[in-house]
Structure formats: C-alpha cells, structure tokens
C-alpha cells in the first residue's frame, strides 16, 4: 500500500497536481501537531490544576485554546468529566464530527454505522465490547457531536499518581479515554510510555 501511495504521489507531483512541500506540511501537522497527545496534555493539566479544570468545564474552547490547541473542527468544544457514578461517551450519530485539534483524525470505528447506531441504544454493551467494565450503578451519558459542538471526556485520574508531573500523567491518557470508550491507563500499565517528543503544555493565560 505504501508503495502505491508513493507512486501515486510521484505521478500527481510530476503532473503538477500536488505540491510535495505542501503535502509534507500536512503530514507533519497530523504527525506532530494535531492528535490525541494534545488532548492528553489538556487532561493532565486539568488533573493537576483545579482552577484550569474548572475553566475547562466552564469554557472548554477557551481553556483548550490557551494551551495552543485550536483550529478547524475545534472551534466549539465542551468538556465533560467522568467521576464516581458517572461516565460519559461521545458519538456523532449523523456523520463523524470529531475534535481534530485535540484528538486528531477519528478512528474508523467512530465513523462506522454500527457504533453510531448502537452506542445510543446500548452504551453499556458498547463499553463491554471495548473491554470497559464500570462499577455497578454507574450512569452512562451519551453526547452527540455536531458540526457546531464537539466533546472531550476528562477521564478520572488513576489512583497512585500523586506527585506525577503533567508530562508523565499525559502518558496515561489515551484517545479512547477522551471519547469515553476507554479509561485512563493504570500507572502500572505496560502500554503507558513517555510521550515521544512531548513538550510540556504552556501555562494558560487566563
């Protein structure tokens, strides 16, 4: 597949249909500037800074933008926080509206008709399919994204992370946990690894 992509890129470039430099900028943007690492830093900041968390819940667009994450598909954001007895799930029942600046491009399953249809009818069943088991009695609220408003789930901070830096905490935040189809990783989870090329999020100006 990669050979076919490179061959197609060469042909289109030779015919003048695409600018290779512009294509490199797009690839770099989605590899290093846009994606779930940004959202993970937002969540980590909310975990360690209660005033930032309050701001994020009150005006997510401004709070996220203050960390430098804004742009197309992220103009209007709402953050919702998981907590004891409450879990949040995000879907876009109409298409695949998704907050690119903080989560990158949506996964294939997020755009699939089965996910979009079933999550609103059987959220507990969908969570079970993702391997998520919630404590008994936990209510699940499903949020339907639109072209005007997109959502970011703040997962619960894992126990045993007192004293952790924001950068280290961000390694426990996955894309799925910010959609609600997953939970934050445990400190002992072997998949929690240092965020590559991660620069600490700047202090927001309020």
Coordinates of N, CA and C in Angstrom, one line a residue:
X1 N 0.8 -1.2 0.0 CA 0.0 0.0 0.0 C 0.9 1.3 0.0
X2 N 1.9 1.3 0.8 CA 2.8 2.5 0.9 C 3.5 2.7 -0.4
X3 N 3.9 1.6 -1.1 CA 4.5 1.8 -2.5 C 3.5 2.5 -3.4
X4 N 2.2 2.0 -3.3 CA 1.2 2.6 -4.2 C 1.0 4.1 -3.9
X5 N 1.0 4.4 -2.6 CA 0.8 5.8 -2.2 C 2.0 6.6 -2.8
X6 N 3.2 6.1 -2.6 CA 4.3 6.9 -3.0 C 4.3 7.0 -4.6
X7 N 3.9 5.9 -5.3 CA 3.9 6.0 -6.7 C 2.8 7.0 -7.2
X8 N 1.7 7.0 -6.5 CA 0.6 8.0 -6.9 C 1.0 9.4 -6.6
X9 N 1.7 9.6 -5.4 CA 2.2 10.9 -5.1 C 3.2 11.4 -6.2
X10 N 4.1 10.5 -6.6 CA 5.1 10.9 -7.7 C 4.4 11.3 -9.0
X11 N 3.4 10.5 -9.4 CA 2.7 10.8 -10.6 C 2.0 12.2 -10.5
X12 N 1.2 12.4 -9.4 CA 0.5 13.6 -9.2 C 1.4 14.8 -9.1
X13 N 2.6 14.6 -8.5 CA 3.6 15.7 -8.3 C 4.2 16.0 -9.7
X14 N 4.5 15.0 -10.5 CA 5.1 15.2 -11.8 C 4.1 15.9 -12.7
X15 N 2.8 15.7 -12.6 CA 1.8 16.4 -13.4 C 1.4 17.7 -12.9
X16 N 2.0 18.1 -11.7 CA 1.7 19.4 -11.1 C 0.4 19.5 -10.4
X17 N -0.2 18.3 -10.0 CA -1.5 18.4 -9.3 C -1.3 18.7 -7.8
X18 N -0.2 18.3 -7.3 CA 0.1 18.5 -5.9 C 1.4 19.1 -5.7
X19 N 1.6 19.8 -4.6 CA 2.9 20.4 -4.2 C 3.5 19.5 -3.1
X20 N 4.6 18.8 -3.4 CA 5.2 17.9 -2.4 C 5.5 18.7 -1.1
X21 N 5.9 19.9 -1.1 CA 6.2 20.7 0.1 C 4.9 20.9 0.9
X22 N 3.9 21.2 0.2 CA 2.6 21.4 1.0 C 2.1 20.1 1.6
X23 N 2.3 19.0 0.9 CA 2.0 17.7 1.4 C 2.8 17.3 2.6
X24 N 4.1 17.7 2.6 CA 4.9 17.4 3.8 C 4.4 18.2 5.0
X25 N 4.0 19.4 4.7 CA 3.5 20.2 5.9 C 2.2 19.5 6.5
X26 N 1.4 19.0 5.6 CA 0.1 18.4 6.1 C 0.5 17.1 6.9
X27 N 1.4 16.3 6.4 CA 1.8 15.1 7.1 C 2.4 15.4 8.4
X28 N 3.3 16.4 8.4 CA 3.9 16.8 9.7 C 2.9 17.3 10.7
X29 N 1.9 18.1 10.2 CA 0.9 18.6 11.1 C 0.2 17.5 11.8
X30 N -0.3 16.4 11.0 CA -1.0 15.4 11.7 C -0.2 14.4 12.5
X31 N 1.1 14.4 12.2 CA 2.0 13.5 13.0 C 2.5 14.1 14.3
X32 N 2.7 15.5 14.2 CA 3.4 16.1 15.4 C 2.6 17.2 16.1
X33 N 1.6 17.8 15.4 CA 1.0 19.0 15.9 C -0.5 18.7 16.3
X34 N -1.2 17.8 15.6 CA -2.6 17.5 15.9 C -2.7 16.1 16.3
X35 N -3.5 15.9 17.3 CA -3.7 14.5 17.7 C -4.0 14.3 19.2
X36 N -4.2 13.1 19.6 CA -4.5 12.8 21.0 C -3.5 13.2 22.0
X37 N -2.2 13.4 21.6 CA -1.2 13.9 22.6 C -1.6 15.2 23.1
X38 N -2.2 16.1 22.2 CA -2.7 17.4 22.6 C -3.8 17.2 23.7
X39 N -4.8 16.4 23.4 CA -5.8 16.2 24.3 C -5.3 15.6 25.7
X40 N -4.3 14.7 25.6 CA -3.8 14.1 26.8 C -3.2 15.2 27.7
X41 N -2.5 16.2 27.1 CA -1.9 17.3 27.9 C -3.0 18.2 28.5
X42 N -4.1 18.3 27.8 CA -5.2 19.1 28.3 C -5.8 18.4 29.6
X43 N -6.0 17.1 29.5 CA -6.5 16.3 30.6 C -5.5 16.3 31.8
X44 N -4.2 16.1 31.5 CA -3.2 16.1 32.5 C -3.2 17.5 33.3
X45 N -3.3 18.6 32.5 CA -3.4 19.9 33.2 C -4.6 20.0 34.1
X46 N -5.7 19.5 33.6 CA -6.9 19.5 34.4 C -6.8 18.7 35.7
X47 N -6.0 17.6 35.6 CA -5.8 16.7 36.8 C -5.0 17.4 37.8
X48 N -4.0 18.2 37.5 CA -3.1 18.8 38.5 C -3.5 20.2 38.9
X49 N -4.4 20.9 38.1 CA -4.7 22.3 38.3 C -6.2 22.4 38.4
X50 N -6.7 22.5 39.6 CA -8.2 22.6 39.8 C -8.8 23.8 39.2
X51 N -8.1 24.9 39.2 CA -8.6 26.1 38.5 C -8.7 26.0 37.0
X52 N -7.7 25.3 36.4 CA -7.8 25.0 35.0 C -8.9 24.0 34.7
X53 N -9.1 23.0 35.5 CA -10.2 22.1 35.3 C -11.6 22.8 35.4
X54 N -11.7 23.8 36.3 CA -13.0 24.5 36.4 C -13.2 25.3 35.1
X55 N -12.1 25.9 34.6 CA -12.2 26.7 33.4 C -12.5 25.8 32.2
X56 N -11.9 24.6 32.2 CA -12.1 23.7 31.1 C -13.6 23.3 31.0
X57 N -14.2 23.0 32.2 CA -15.6 22.6 32.3 C -16.5 23.8 32.0
X58 N -16.1 25.0 32.3 CA -16.9 26.1 32.0 C -16.8 26.6 30.6
X59 N -15.6 26.6 30.0 CA -15.4 27.2 28.7 C -14.3 26.4 28.0
X60 N -14.6 25.2 27.6 CA -13.5 24.3 27.0 C -12.8 25.0 25.8
X61 N -13.5 25.6 25.0 CA -12.9 26.2 23.8 C -11.8 27.2 24.2
X62 N -12.0 28.0 25.2 CA -11.0 29.0 25.6 C -9.9 28.3 26.3
X63 N -10.2 27.4 27.2 CA -9.2 26.7 28.0 C -8.3 25.9 27.2
X64 N -8.8 25.2 26.2 CA -8.0 24.3 25.3 C -7.2 25.3 24.4
X65 N -7.8 26.3 23.9 CA -7.1 27.3 23.1 C -5.9 27.9 23.8
X66 N -6.0 28.1 25.1 CA -5.0 28.7 25.9 C -3.7 27.9 25.9
X67 N -3.9 26.6 25.7 CA -2.7 25.7 25.6 C -2.2 25.6 24.2
X68 N -2.8 26.3 23.3 CA -2.3 26.4 21.9 C -3.0 25.4 21.0
X69 N -4.1 24.8 21.4 CA -4.7 23.8 20.6 C -6.1 24.4 20.1
X70 N -6.1 24.7 18.9 CA -7.3 25.3 18.3 C -7.3 25.1 16.8
X71 N -8.3 25.5 16.2 CA -8.4 25.4 14.7 C -9.6 24.7 14.2
X72 N -9.5 24.3 13.0 CA -10.6 23.6 12.3 C -11.1 22.4 13.0
X73 N -12.4 22.3 13.2 CA -13.1 21.2 13.9 C -12.9 21.3 15.4
X74 N -12.3 22.4 15.9 CA -12.1 22.5 17.3 C -12.6 23.9 17.8
X75 N -13.4 24.5 16.9 CA -13.8 25.9 17.3 C -14.7 26.0 18.4
X76 N -15.5 24.9 18.6 CA -16.5 25.0 19.7 C -16.5 23.6 20.4
X77 N -16.0 23.7 21.7 CA -15.7 22.5 22.5 C -16.5 22.5 23.8
X78 N -16.9 21.3 24.2 CA -17.5 21.2 25.6 C -16.8 20.0 26.2
X79 N -16.2 20.2 27.4 CA -15.6 19.1 28.2 C -16.6 18.6 29.2
X80 N -16.6 17.3 29.4 CA -17.4 16.6 30.4 C -16.5 15.7 31.2
X81 N -16.7 15.6 32.5 CA -15.8 14.9 33.4 C -16.4 13.6 33.9
X82 N -15.7 12.5 33.8 CA -16.1 11.3 34.5 C -15.9 11.5 36.0
X83 N -16.6 10.7 36.7 CA -16.5 10.8 38.2 C -17.2 9.6 38.8
X84 N -17.2 9.5 40.1 CA -17.9 8.3 40.7 C -19.3 8.3 40.3
X85 N -19.8 7.2 39.8 CA -21.2 7.1 39.4 C -21.6 7.7 38.1
X86 N -20.6 8.3 37.4 CA -21.0 9.0 36.1 C -19.9 8.7 35.1
X87 N -20.3 8.3 33.9 CA -19.3 8.0 32.8 C -19.9 8.7 31.5
X88 N -19.1 9.3 30.7 CA -19.5 9.9 29.5 C -19.0 9.2 28.3
X89 N -19.8 9.2 27.2 CA -19.4 8.6 25.9 C -19.7 9.6 24.8
X90 N -18.9 9.6 23.8 CA -19.1 10.6 22.7 C -19.4 9.8 21.4
X91 N -20.3 10.3 20.6 CA -20.6 9.8 19.3 C -21.0 10.9 18.4
X92 N -21.0 10.7 17.1 CA -21.7 11.6 16.2 C -22.6 10.8 15.4
X93 N -23.9 10.8 15.7 CA -24.9 9.9 15.1 C -25.1 10.3 13.6
X94 N -24.9 11.5 13.2 CA -25.1 11.9 11.8 C -24.0 11.6 10.9
X95 N -22.7 11.8 11.4 CA -21.6 11.5 10.5 C -20.4 11.1 11.3
X96 N -19.4 12.1 11.4 CA -18.2 11.7 12.2 C -17.6 13.0 12.8
X97 N -18.4 14.0 13.2 CA -17.9 15.2 13.8 C -16.9 14.8 15.0
X98 N -15.8 15.5 15.0 CA -14.7 15.0 15.9 C -13.7 16.2 16.1
X99 N -13.2 16.3 17.3 CA -12.3 17.5 17.6 C -10.9 17.2 17.2
X100 N -10.6 17.5 15.9 CA -9.3 17.3 15.4 C -8.1 17.9 16.2
X101 N -8.2 19.1 16.6 CA -7.0 19.7 17.3 C -6.6 19.0 18.5
X102 N -7.5 18.3 19.2 CA -7.1 17.6 20.5 C -7.1 16.1 20.3
X103 N -7.8 15.5 19.3 CA -7.8 14.1 19.2 C -7.3 13.6 17.8
X104 N -7.0 14.5 16.9 CA -6.5 14.1 15.6 C -7.7 13.6 14.7
X105 N -7.4 12.7 13.8 CA -8.4 12.2 12.9 C -9.1 11.1 13.6
X106 N -10.4 10.9 13.3 CA -11.2 9.9 14.0 C -10.9 8.5 13.6
X107 N -10.9 7.6 14.6 CA -10.7 6.2 14.2 C -11.8 5.6 13.3
X108 N -11.5 4.6 12.6 CA -12.5 4.0 11.6 C -13.8 3.6 12.3
X109 N -13.7 3.0 13.5 CA -14.9 2.6 14.2 C -15.8 3.7 14.6
X110 N -15.2 4.9 14.9 CA -16.0 6.0 15.3 C -17.0 6.5 14.2
X111 N -16.5 6.2 12.9 CA -17.3 6.6 11.8 C -18.3 5.5 11.3
X112 N -18.2 4.3 11.9 CA -19.0 3.2 11.4 C -20.4 3.3 11.9
X113 N -21.3 2.9 11.0 CA -22.7 2.9 11.3 C -23.1 2.1 12.5
X114 N -22.5 0.9 12.7 CA -22.9 0.1 13.9 C -22.5 0.8 15.2
X115 N -21.4 1.5 15.3 CA -21.0 2.2 16.5 C -22.0 3.4 16.7
X116 N -22.2 4.1 15.7 CA -23.1 5.3 15.8 C -24.5 4.9 16.2
X117 N -25.0 3.8 15.7 CA -26.4 3.4 16.0 C -26.5 2.8 17.3
X118 N -25.5 1.9 17.7 CA -25.7 1.1 18.9 C -25.4 1.9 20.2
X119 N -24.4 2.8 20.1 CA -23.9 3.4 21.3 C -25.1 4.2 22.0
X120 N -26.0 4.7 21.2 CA -27.1 5.5 21.9 C -28.2 4.5 22.4
X121 N -28.2 3.3 21.9 CA -29.2 2.3 22.4 C -28.7 1.5 23.5
X122 N -27.4 1.1 23.4 CA -26.8 0.1 24.3 C -25.4 0.6 24.7
X123 N -25.3 1.7 25.4 CA -23.9 2.2 25.7 C -23.2 1.2 26.6
X124 N -23.8 0.5 27.5 CA -23.1 -0.4 28.4 C -22.6 -1.6 27.5
X125 N -23.4 -2.0 26.6 CA -22.9 -3.1 25.7 C -21.7 -2.7 24.8
X126 N -21.7 -1.5 24.3 CA -20.6 -1.0 23.6 C -19.4 -0.9 24.4
X127 N -19.5 -0.4 25.7 CA -18.4 -0.3 26.6 C -17.8 -1.7 26.8
X128 N -18.7 -2.7 27.0 CA -18.2 -4.1 27.2 C -17.4 -4.5 26.0
X129 N -17.9 -4.2 24.8 CA -17.1 -4.6 23.6 C -15.7 -4.0 23.6
X130 N -15.6 -2.8 24.2 CA -14.3 -2.1 24.3 C -13.5 -2.6 25.5
X131 N -14.1 -3.5 26.2 CA -13.4 -4.1 27.4 C -13.5 -3.2 28.6
X132 N -14.4 -2.3 28.7 CA -14.6 -1.4 29.8 C -15.7 -1.9 30.7
X133 N -15.4 -2.1 31.9 CA -16.4 -2.5 33.0 C -16.4 -1.4 34.0
X134 N -17.6 -0.9 34.2 CA -17.8 0.2 35.1 C -18.3 -0.3 36.4
X135 N -18.1 0.4 37.5 CA -18.7 -0.1 38.8 C -20.2 -0.1 38.7
X136 N -20.8 -1.0 39.4 CA -22.3 -1.2 39.4 C -22.9 0.1 39.8
X137 N -24.0 0.5 39.1 CA -24.7 1.7 39.4 C -24.2 2.9 38.7
X138 N -23.1 2.8 37.9 CA -22.6 3.9 37.2 C -23.5 4.3 36.0
X139 N -23.9 5.6 36.0 CA -24.8 6.0 34.9 C -23.9 6.4 33.7
X140 N -24.3 6.1 32.5 CA -23.6 6.4 31.3 C -24.4 7.5 30.5
X141 N -23.8 8.6 30.2 CA -24.4 9.6 29.4 C -23.7 9.7 28.0
X142 N -24.5 9.7 27.0 CA -24.0 9.7 25.6 C -24.2 11.1 25.1
X143 N -23.1 11.7 24.5 CA -23.1 13.0 24.0 C -23.0 12.9 22.5
X144 N -23.9 13.6 21.7 CA -23.9 13.5 20.3 C -23.3 14.8 19.7
X145 N -22.1 14.6 19.1 CA -21.4 15.7 18.5 C -22.2 16.2 17.3
X146 N -21.9 17.5 17.0 CA -22.5 18.1 15.8 C -21.4 18.9 15.1
X147 N -21.7 19.5 14.0 CA -20.8 20.4 13.3 C -20.6 21.7 14.1
X148 N -21.5 22.0 15.1 CA -21.3 23.2 15.9 C -20.7 22.9 17.2
X149 N -20.7 21.7 17.7 CA -20.2 21.4 19.1 C -19.6 20.0 19.1
X150 N -18.3 20.0 19.7 CA -17.6 18.7 19.8 C -17.3 18.5 21.3
X151 N -17.0 17.3 21.7 CA -16.8 17.0 23.1 C -15.5 16.4 23.4
X152 N -15.0 16.6 24.6 CA -13.8 16.0 25.2 C -14.2 15.4 26.5
X153 N -13.9 14.1 26.7 CA -14.2 13.5 28.0 C -12.9 13.6 28.9
X154 N -13.1 14.1 30.1 CA -12.0 14.1 31.0 C -12.1 12.8 31.9
X155 N -11.2 11.8 31.6 CA -11.3 10.6 32.4 C -10.9 10.8 33.8
X156 N -11.3 9.9 34.7 CA -10.8 10.0 36.1 C -9.3 9.8 36.2
X157 N -8.7 10.5 37.1 CA -7.3 10.4 37.3 C -7.0 9.1 38.0
X158 N -6.1 8.2 37.5 CA -5.8 7.0 38.2 C -5.3 7.1 39.6
X159 N -5.6 6.2 40.4 CA -5.0 6.2 41.8 C -3.5 5.9 41.7
X160 N -2.8 6.3 42.7 CA -1.4 6.0 42.7 C -0.5 6.9 41.8
X161 N -1.1 8.1 41.5 CA -0.3 9.0 40.6 C 0.0 10.3 41.3
X162 N -0.1 10.3 42.6 CA 0.2 11.6 43.4 C 1.7 12.0 43.1
X163 N 1.9 13.2 42.9 CA 3.2 13.7 42.7 C 3.7 13.6 41.2
X164 N 3.0 13.0 40.4 CA 3.4 12.8 39.0 C 3.4 14.1 38.3
X165 N 4.3 14.3 37.3 CA 4.3 15.5 36.5 C 3.2 15.5 35.5
X166 N 2.9 16.6 34.9 CA 1.9 16.6 33.8 C 2.3 15.8 32.7
X167 N 3.6 15.9 32.3 CA 4.0 15.1 31.1 C 3.9 13.6 31.4
X168 N 4.2 13.2 32.6 CA 4.1 11.8 32.9 C 2.6 11.3 33.0
X169 N 1.8 12.2 33.6 CA 0.4 11.9 33.6 C -0.3 11.8 32.2
X170 N 0.2 12.6 31.3 CA -0.3 12.6 29.9 C -0.2 11.2 29.3
X171 N 0.9 10.4 29.7 CA 1.1 9.1 29.1 C 0.0 8.1 29.5
X172 N -0.8 8.5 30.5 CA -1.9 7.6 30.9 C -3.2 7.9 30.2
X173 N -3.2 8.9 29.4 CA -4.4 9.4 28.8 C -4.4 8.9 27.3
X174 N -5.4 8.1 27.0 CA -5.5 7.5 25.6 C -6.6 8.3 24.8
X175 N -6.5 8.1 23.5 CA -7.6 8.6 22.7 C -9.0 8.1 23.1
X176 N -9.0 6.8 23.3 CA -10.3 6.2 23.7 C -10.9 6.8 25.0
X177 N -10.0 7.0 25.9 CA -10.4 7.5 27.2 C -11.0 8.9 27.1
X178 N -10.6 9.7 26.1 CA -11.1 11.0 25.8 C -12.4 11.0 25.0
X179 N -12.7 9.8 24.4 CA -14.0 9.6 23.7 C -15.0 9.0 24.7
X180 N -14.5 8.3 25.7 CA -15.3 7.6 26.7 C -15.4 6.1 26.5
X181 N -14.8 5.6 25.4 CA -14.8 4.1 25.1 C -13.6 3.5 25.8
X182 N -12.9 4.2 26.6 CA -11.8 3.6 27.4 C -11.7 4.4 28.7
X183 N -10.8 3.9 29.6 CA -10.5 4.6 30.8 C -9.0 5.0 30.8
X184 N -8.6 5.9 31.7 CA -7.2 6.2 31.8 C -6.4 5.0 32.2
X185 N -5.2 4.9 31.7 CA -4.4 3.7 32.0 C -4.0 3.7 33.5
X186 N -3.8 2.6 34.0 CA -3.2 2.5 35.4 C -1.7 2.8 35.3
X187 N -1.2 3.3 36.4 CA 0.3 3.6 36.4 C 1.1 2.4 36.1
X188 N 0.6 1.2 36.4 CA 1.4 0.0 36.1 C 1.2 -0.6 34.7
X189 N 0.3 0.1 33.9 CA 0.0 -0.5 32.6 C 1.3 -0.4 31.7
X190 N 1.7 -1.6 31.2 CA 2.9 -1.6 30.3 C 2.8 -0.7 29.1
X191 N 1.6 -0.4 28.7 CA 1.4 0.4 27.4 C 1.6 1.9 27.7
X192 N 1.7 2.3 29.0 CA 1.9 3.7 29.3 C 3.4 3.9 29.1
X193 N 3.7 4.8 28.2 CA 5.1 5.1 27.9 C 5.2 6.6 27.7
X194 N 6.5 7.1 27.9 CA 6.7 8.5 27.7 C 6.2 9.0 26.4
X195 N 5.6 10.1 26.4 CA 5.1 10.7 25.1 C 6.2 11.2 24.3
X196 N 6.4 10.6 23.0 CA 7.5 11.0 22.2 C 7.5 12.5 21.8
X197 N 8.6 13.1 21.9 CA 8.8 14.5 21.5 C 7.8 15.4 22.2
X198 N 7.4 15.0 23.4 CA 6.3 15.8 24.0 C 6.9 17.0 24.8
X199 N 6.5 18.1 24.5 CA 6.9 19.3 25.2 C 5.7 19.6 26.2
X200 N 6.1 20.0 27.4 CA 5.0 20.3 28.4 C 4.1 21.4 27.8
X201 N 2.8 21.3 28.1 CA 1.9 22.3 27.7 C 2.2 23.6 28.3
X202 N 2.1 24.7 27.6 CA 2.4 26.0 28.2 C 1.4 26.4 29.3
X203 N 1.8 27.2 30.2 CA 0.8 27.7 31.2 C -0.2 28.6 30.5
X204 N -1.5 28.4 30.7 CA -2.5 29.1 30.0 C -2.6 30.6 30.5
X205 N -2.9 31.5 29.7 CA -3.2 32.9 30.1 C -4.7 33.0 30.3
X206 N -5.1 33.4 31.5 CA -6.5 33.5 31.8 C -6.9 34.9 32.0

